[in-house]
Structures are given as C-alpha cells and as structure tokens.
Amino acid sequence: MIVIAAFLLGAAIGWMRAAKAGGNRADKLQYAAAHALALTVLGLFLTIFLTRMG
C-alpha cells in the first residue's frame, strides 16, 4: 500500500512542479514519471524496512 501511495504522490508532485515551471504536456508527463519512479523506489525500501523490523 505504501508503494502505491508513493507512486501517486510522486506523480502528482512531478506534474505540479512541471506545471509551475510552465511546461507543456510532455514535460508534465516526464516529470510525473520521474518523480513517481523515484518515490516508488523509496516506498519499496520503506516497505521492506518496516516488514523486516517487525
């Protein structure tokens, strides 16, 4: 569940950052994908950490 939330949050953050910078649709999609990927990886590590801790 953390991974899915991290993916959605990352996509939203990336979309908003590109929109704030004045990017077009392709820029927004690229930022959304990059941020979603980065936060998904962090969410995966967090999930693994929490699972191993107890």
Tab-separated table of C-alpha atoms in Angstrom:
chain	number	residue	atom	x	y	z
A	1	MET	CA	0.000	0.000	0.000
A	2	ILE	CA	2.876	2.364	0.727
A	3	VAL	CA	4.288	1.753	-2.744
A	4	ILE	CA	1.034	2.689	-4.476
A	5	ALA	CA	0.630	5.824	-2.358
A	6	ALA	CA	4.237	6.817	-3.069
A	7	PHE	CA	3.685	6.328	-6.804
A	8	LEU	CA	0.576	8.510	-6.842
A	9	LEU	CA	2.134	11.171	-4.644
A	10	GLY	CA	5.264	11.281	-6.799
A	11	ALA	CA	3.244	11.618	-9.990
A	12	ALA	CA	1.221	14.461	-8.510
A	13	ILE	CA	4.329	16.272	-7.257
A	14	GLY	CA	6.056	15.904	-10.614
A	15	TRP	CA	3.011	17.138	-12.529
A	16	MET	CA	2.686	20.185	-10.278
A	17	ARG	CA	6.401	21.040	-10.499
A	18	ALA	CA	6.309	20.912	-14.305
A	19	ALA	CA	3.130	22.993	-14.401
A	20	LYS	CA	4.685	25.579	-12.095
A	21	ALA	CA	7.713	25.768	-14.379
A	22	GLY	CA	5.444	26.392	-17.380
A	23	GLY	CA	5.972	23.033	-19.076
A	24	ASN	CA	3.784	21.561	-21.769
A	25	ARG	CA	2.004	18.205	-21.537
A	26	ALA	CA	5.099	16.180	-22.444
A	27	ASP	CA	7.125	17.958	-19.752
A	28	LYS	CA	4.411	17.279	-17.178
A	29	LEU	CA	4.288	13.597	-18.102
A	30	GLN	CA	8.068	13.275	-17.935
A	31	TYR	CA	8.282	14.997	-14.550
A	32	ALA	CA	5.380	12.905	-13.255
A	33	ALA	CA	7.016	9.675	-14.411
A	34	ALA	CA	10.412	10.551	-12.971
A	35	HIS	CA	9.038	11.623	-9.600
A	36	ALA	CA	6.690	8.647	-9.446
A	37	LEU	CA	9.560	6.251	-10.133
A	38	ALA	CA	11.803	7.847	-7.524
A	39	LEU	CA	9.171	7.859	-4.792
A	40	THR	CA	8.079	4.327	-5.686
A	41	VAL	CA	11.615	3.067	-5.098
A	42	LEU	CA	11.757	4.909	-1.772
A	43	GLY	CA	8.357	3.490	-0.842
A	44	LEU	CA	9.544	-0.002	-1.691
A	45	PHE	CA	12.587	0.362	0.546
A	46	LEU	CA	10.395	1.727	3.322
A	47	THR	CA	8.028	-1.233	2.966
A	48	ILE	CA	10.910	-3.710	3.122
A	49	PHE	CA	12.381	-1.927	6.142
A	50	LEU	CA	9.082	-1.906	8.028
A	51	THR	CA	8.439	-5.563	7.194
A	52	ARG	CA	11.845	-6.641	8.478
A	53	MET	CA	11.571	-4.565	11.636
A	54	GLY	CA	8.515	-6.329	12.830
